[in-house]
Amino acid sequence: MVLPLEDYSKWYGKWHGCLSLIVCCFGIPTNIINITVLTRKHMHTPINTILTWIALFDIITMAAYLPFVIHFYIEYPTNSLSPEKNSYEWMSFLLFYINLSTLTHTISIWLGVSLAIFRFVHIQSPETGSLTHMRRIIRCRIVVFVVIFGSTLILIPNFISSKLVPYERNNTLIRGIYVLGDPHLGTPKVKPVVFSSFILYSIIAKLIPCLLMIIFGSLLLKTLDNHGRVNRQKLSKLGVVMSRPLNTSRTTVMLLIVLVLFLVTELPQGILLVLSLTMEDFFDNVYIPLGDTMDILALINNSINFVLYCSMSIEFRRTVSRWICQCVRASYSENKNDFEMKNKNSEVTKKIGDANFTGNITTDDMNTGLPLAESDETRSVVEIDSPCCKSISDVQINSDLVYSQVSMEVDDQSEKLTFEGIEDEDISETVPLAPQSATHSCSVVV
């Protein structure tokens, strides 16, 4: 038993919010990965450039769809009207989303056409060389710019024709509730601006791109079959059996699947729009109830490309694996450096604590950094970097007398020398030991 479209719309509307939210949450990060991988230096080709721009506009579409679906499908009931749900601010955002999604879908579908044309030209003239590669990249960038600018220009009437009106019930205005204006499609009441905008959108943004995709997709399929037959004949003469398609064939098949997904999502919308312009009440009774279904199909098309690239392109899988490994290594290295830094800081803190465990620590006034313990008799051990001195021990400073015992090694013989009251001109190196008096010091003569 087939349910009427109105009942189907009410039934599916209960699930559309959660399903579209899941699809968007999957599609946005995967398309970010697509852009990250396709913009790598070794992946820089005209086809990958177009796929990068398609991924970018898919992200924009799904990012704008998230607040729309959360507010109009999850936070509030689907088919309800209220001042909170249909406030002027939120309906203005709805109008902005409709115009933005119309633009992004138009750009994406024409980029899909460019994809088919570039692939067909590449197969027909497989020239190599850096100069040829650079020319194709430049042409690709020009085509992308023309598609974006042309799509924006074509949809200007569509932007102008959309507007908000207060909601009326039984010829009575309901304050605080706004809805989209009725376009009156298929009736004599339709305005010329509205009619022209829908004509441009349905024909130029839907039907013509789909027709070009069908033409160039068929040419790609025929070329793929011819090349496969020629390759099999060459390999059979050499006694080689080809167990799997060549990499170029896999790339062409992947692009054909991308084109088929565009056709499945965009061609029905174009046909329904044309019927809405020619048949009365078709827009309200058929197109509007099927709107959520067309939206989820478009979102799936926006988010499934990552799965398609991974399943069909060996180079894409390899690049994704390398990128993930680099991210894991960078994260591990950063965590390891943080751990080592924490260990060093803890060791430094421990050493400072061990140095200060005796109590008050002071430093001599000559800024040598040597700690001196305050007591009646100050005792310190100082290491002197001298070739004839091995160590200085038992240095005692008491009143005006300086006693020092220095152990020295000269020609494998050691002797103890005690110095008292040495003249300044005989001193080659002087080490001050007491901050109380600048005239009392322990000196070593080399």
Coordinates of C-alpha atoms in Angstrom, one line a residue, residues 164-424:
L164 CA 9.3 36.5 4.0
V165 CA 5.7 37.4 4.7
P166 CA 3.6 37.3 7.9
Y167 CA 1.6 34.2 8.4
E168 CA -2.1 34.5 7.8
R169 CA -4.8 32.2 9.1
N170 CA -8.4 32.7 7.9
N171 CA -7.4 36.1 6.4
T172 CA -6.0 37.1 9.9
L173 CA -2.4 38.0 10.4
I174 CA -0.7 36.1 13.2
R175 CA 1.8 38.4 14.9
G176 CA 5.4 37.0 15.4
I177 CA 5.1 34.2 12.9
Y178 CA 6.7 34.5 9.5
V179 CA 6.7 32.1 6.5
L180 CA 8.2 32.1 3.0
G181 CA 6.1 33.8 0.4
D182 CA 4.0 31.6 -1.9
P183 CA 5.5 31.6 -5.4
H184 CA 2.1 30.6 -7.0
L185 CA 3.9 28.3 -9.5
G186 CA 1.8 26.9 -12.2
T187 CA -0.8 29.6 -11.8
P188 CA -1.5 32.9 -13.6
K189 CA -0.6 34.7 -10.3
V190 CA 3.1 33.8 -10.6
K191 CA 5.3 36.9 -10.9
P192 CA 7.7 37.2 -13.9
V193 CA 10.7 37.5 -11.6
V194 CA 9.7 34.3 -9.7
F195 CA 9.0 32.4 -13.0
S196 CA 12.3 33.5 -14.6
S197 CA 14.3 32.5 -11.4
F198 CA 12.8 29.0 -11.3
I199 CA 13.3 28.6 -15.1
L200 CA 16.9 29.6 -14.8
Y201 CA 17.5 27.4 -11.8
S202 CA 15.7 24.3 -13.2
I203 CA 17.2 24.4 -16.6
I204 CA 20.7 26.0 -16.2
A205 CA 21.4 24.6 -12.7
K206 CA 19.8 21.2 -13.1
L207 CA 18.8 19.9 -16.5
I208 CA 21.7 21.2 -18.7
P209 CA 24.4 20.0 -16.3
C210 CA 22.8 16.6 -15.9
L211 CA 22.5 16.3 -19.7
L212 CA 26.2 17.2 -20.1
M213 CA 27.1 14.7 -17.4
I214 CA 25.2 12.0 -19.3
I215 CA 27.0 12.8 -22.6
F216 CA 30.5 13.0 -21.2
G217 CA 29.9 10.1 -18.9
S218 CA 28.9 8.0 -21.9
L219 CA 32.0 9.1 -23.8
L220 CA 34.2 8.2 -20.8
L221 CA 32.6 4.8 -20.5
K222 CA 33.1 4.2 -24.2
T223 CA 36.7 5.4 -24.0
L224 CA 37.3 3.2 -21.0
D225 CA 36.0 0.2 -22.7
N226 CA 38.1 0.8 -25.8
H227 CA 41.3 1.3 -23.8
G228 CA 40.6 -1.8 -21.7
R229 CA 40.2 -3.8 -24.9
V230 CA 43.4 -2.5 -26.4
N231 CA 45.3 -3.1 -23.2
R232 CA 44.0 -6.7 -22.9
Q233 CA 45.0 -7.4 -26.5
K234 CA 48.6 -6.1 -25.9
L235 CA 48.9 -8.0 -22.7
S236 CA 47.6 -11.2 -24.2
K237 CA 50.2 -11.1 -26.9
L238 CA 52.8 -11.0 -24.2
G239 CA 51.2 -13.8 -22.3
V240 CA 50.1 -11.6 -19.4
V241 CA 46.7 -11.9 -17.8
M242 CA 45.4 -8.7 -16.3
S243 CA 43.8 -9.6 -13.0
R244 CA 42.6 -6.1 -12.0
P245 CA 42.0 -2.9 -13.9
L246 CA 44.7 -0.4 -14.4
N247 CA 45.0 2.6 -12.1
T248 CA 43.7 5.0 -14.8
S249 CA 40.7 2.8 -15.3
R250 CA 40.0 2.8 -11.6
T251 CA 40.2 6.6 -11.6
T252 CA 37.8 6.9 -14.5
V253 CA 35.3 4.4 -12.8
M254 CA 35.5 6.5 -9.6
L255 CA 34.7 9.7 -11.5
L256 CA 31.8 7.9 -13.3
I257 CA 30.4 6.9 -9.9
V258 CA 30.7 10.6 -8.8
L259 CA 28.7 11.6 -11.9
V260 CA 26.0 9.0 -11.3
L261 CA 25.6 10.3 -7.7
F262 CA 25.1 13.8 -9.1
L263 CA 22.5 12.6 -11.5
V264 CA 20.6 10.6 -8.9
T265 CA 20.3 13.7 -6.6
E266 CA 20.0 16.6 -9.1
L267 CA 18.1 15.2 -12.1
P268 CA 14.9 14.4 -10.2
Q269 CA 14.9 17.9 -8.7
G270 CA 15.2 19.5 -12.2
I271 CA 12.3 17.4 -13.5
L272 CA 10.1 18.2 -10.5
L273 CA 10.8 21.9 -10.8
V274 CA 9.9 22.0 -14.5
L275 CA 6.6 20.1 -13.7
S276 CA 6.0 22.6 -10.9
L277 CA 6.2 25.5 -13.4
T278 CA 3.7 23.8 -15.9
M279 CA 1.2 22.1 -13.6
E280 CA -1.0 23.8 -11.0
D281 CA -0.6 22.7 -7.4
F282 CA 2.2 20.3 -8.3
F283 CA 4.7 22.4 -6.3
D284 CA 2.6 22.3 -3.1
N285 CA 1.3 18.7 -3.4
V286 CA 4.4 16.9 -4.8
Y287 CA 7.6 19.0 -4.7
I288 CA 7.2 20.3 -1.1
P289 CA 6.4 16.8 0.5
L290 CA 9.4 15.3 -1.3
G291 CA 11.7 18.2 -0.2
D292 CA 13.1 16.4 2.9
T293 CA 13.8 13.2 0.8
M294 CA 15.7 15.3 -1.8
D295 CA 17.6 17.0 1.0
I296 CA 18.8 13.8 2.5
L297 CA 19.9 12.4 -0.9
A298 CA 21.9 15.6 -1.5
L299 CA 23.5 15.3 1.9
I300 CA 24.5 11.7 1.3
N301 CA 26.0 12.7 -2.0
N302 CA 28.0 15.4 -0.2
S303 CA 29.3 13.1 2.5
I304 CA 30.0 9.8 0.7
N305 CA 32.9 10.9 -1.5
F306 CA 35.5 10.0 1.2
V307 CA 34.3 6.4 1.2
L308 CA 34.3 6.4 -2.6
Y309 CA 37.9 7.8 -2.8
C310 CA 39.2 5.3 -0.2
S311 CA 37.6 2.3 -1.9
M312 CA 38.6 3.2 -5.5
S313 CA 42.0 5.1 -5.3
I314 CA 45.1 3.3 -4.0
E315 CA 47.1 6.6 -3.9
F316 CA 44.4 8.3 -1.8
R317 CA 44.4 5.4 0.7
R318 CA 48.2 5.6 0.8
T319 CA 48.3 9.3 1.4
V320 CA 45.6 9.1 4.1
S321 CA 47.7 6.4 5.9
R322 CA 50.8 8.5 5.7
W323 CA 49.0 11.6 7.0
I324 CA 47.5 9.7 9.9
C325 CA 50.9 8.3 10.8
Q326 CA 52.4 11.7 10.7
C327 CA 49.7 13.1 13.0
V328 CA 50.2 10.2 15.5
R329 CA 54.0 10.6 15.5
A330 CA 53.7 14.4 16.1
S331 CA 51.2 13.8 18.9
Y332 CA 53.4 11.1 20.5
S333 CA 56.5 13.3 20.2
E334 CA 54.8 16.3 21.7
N335 CA 53.5 14.2 24.7
K336 CA 57.0 12.7 25.1
N337 CA 58.6 16.1 25.2
D338 CA 56.1 17.3 27.7
F339 CA 56.8 14.3 29.9
E340 CA 60.5 14.8 29.7
M341 CA 60.2 18.4 30.5
K342 CA 58.1 17.6 33.6
N343 CA 60.7 15.1 34.7
K344 CA 63.5 17.6 34.3
N345 CA 61.5 20.2 36.3
S346 CA 60.9 17.7 39.1
E347 CA 64.6 16.8 39.2
V348 CA 65.6 20.5 39.4
T349 CA 63.1 21.1 42.1
K350 CA 64.4 18.1 44.0
K351 CA 68.0 19.3 43.7
I352 CA 67.0 22.8 45.0
G353 CA 65.3 21.2 47.9
D354 CA 68.3 19.0 48.7
A355 CA 70.6 22.1 48.6
N356 CA 68.4 24.1 50.9
F357 CA 67.6 21.4 53.5
T358 CA 70.2 22.8 56.1
G359 CA 68.2 26.0 56.6
N360 CA 69.1 29.5 55.7
I361 CA 71.4 29.7 52.6
T362 CA 73.2 32.9 51.5
T363 CA 75.5 33.7 48.6
D364 CA 78.8 35.5 48.7
D365 CA 78.8 39.1 47.6
M366 CA 81.0 38.5 44.6
N367 CA 78.1 36.7 42.7
T368 CA 80.0 33.5 42.4
G369 CA 76.9 31.5 43.4
L370 CA 78.8 29.6 46.2
P371 CA 76.5 28.9 49.1
L372 CA 77.9 29.9 52.5
A373 CA 76.4 28.6 55.8
E374 CA 76.1 31.3 58.5
S375 CA 77.8 30.2 61.7
D376 CA 80.6 31.4 64.1
E377 CA 83.2 29.9 61.8
T378 CA 82.3 29.9 58.1
R379 CA 83.3 26.8 56.4
S380 CA 83.2 26.4 52.6
V381 CA 84.7 24.2 50.0
V382 CA 85.8 25.9 46.7
E383 CA 86.9 24.2 43.6
I384 CA 89.7 26.1 41.8
D385 CA 90.2 25.4 38.1
S386 CA 94.0 25.4 38.2
P387 CA 96.4 22.9 36.5
C388 CA 98.5 22.6 39.6
C389 CA 95.8 22.5 42.2
K390 CA 93.8 19.4 42.8
S391 CA 91.6 20.5 45.6
I392 CA 91.4 23.0 48.4
S393 CA 90.3 21.7 51.8
D394 CA 89.9 22.9 55.3
V395 CA 89.9 26.6 54.5
Q396 CA 89.2 28.4 57.8
I397 CA 88.6 32.1 58.2
N398 CA 88.9 33.3 61.8
S399 CA 89.2 37.0 62.6
D400 CA 92.2 38.5 60.6
L401 CA 94.0 35.1 60.1
V402 CA 93.7 33.0 57.0
Y403 CA 94.8 29.4 57.2
S404 CA 94.8 27.3 54.1
Q405 CA 96.0 23.9 53.3
V406 CA 96.5 23.1 49.6
S407 CA 97.3 19.7 48.2
M408 CA 99.2 19.9 45.0
E409 CA 100.6 17.4 42.5
V410 CA 103.9 18.2 40.7
D411 CA 105.9 15.5 39.0
D412 CA 104.0 12.8 40.8
Q413 CA 105.0 14.2 44.2
S414 CA 102.6 15.9 46.6
E415 CA 103.5 18.4 49.2
K416 CA 101.5 20.7 51.5
L417 CA 102.0 24.4 51.3
T418 CA 100.7 27.0 53.7
F419 CA 100.4 30.6 52.6
E420 CA 100.1 33.6 54.8
G421 CA 100.3 37.3 53.8
I422 CA 101.3 37.0 50.1
E423 CA 102.1 40.2 48.2
D424 CA 99.6 41.3 45.5

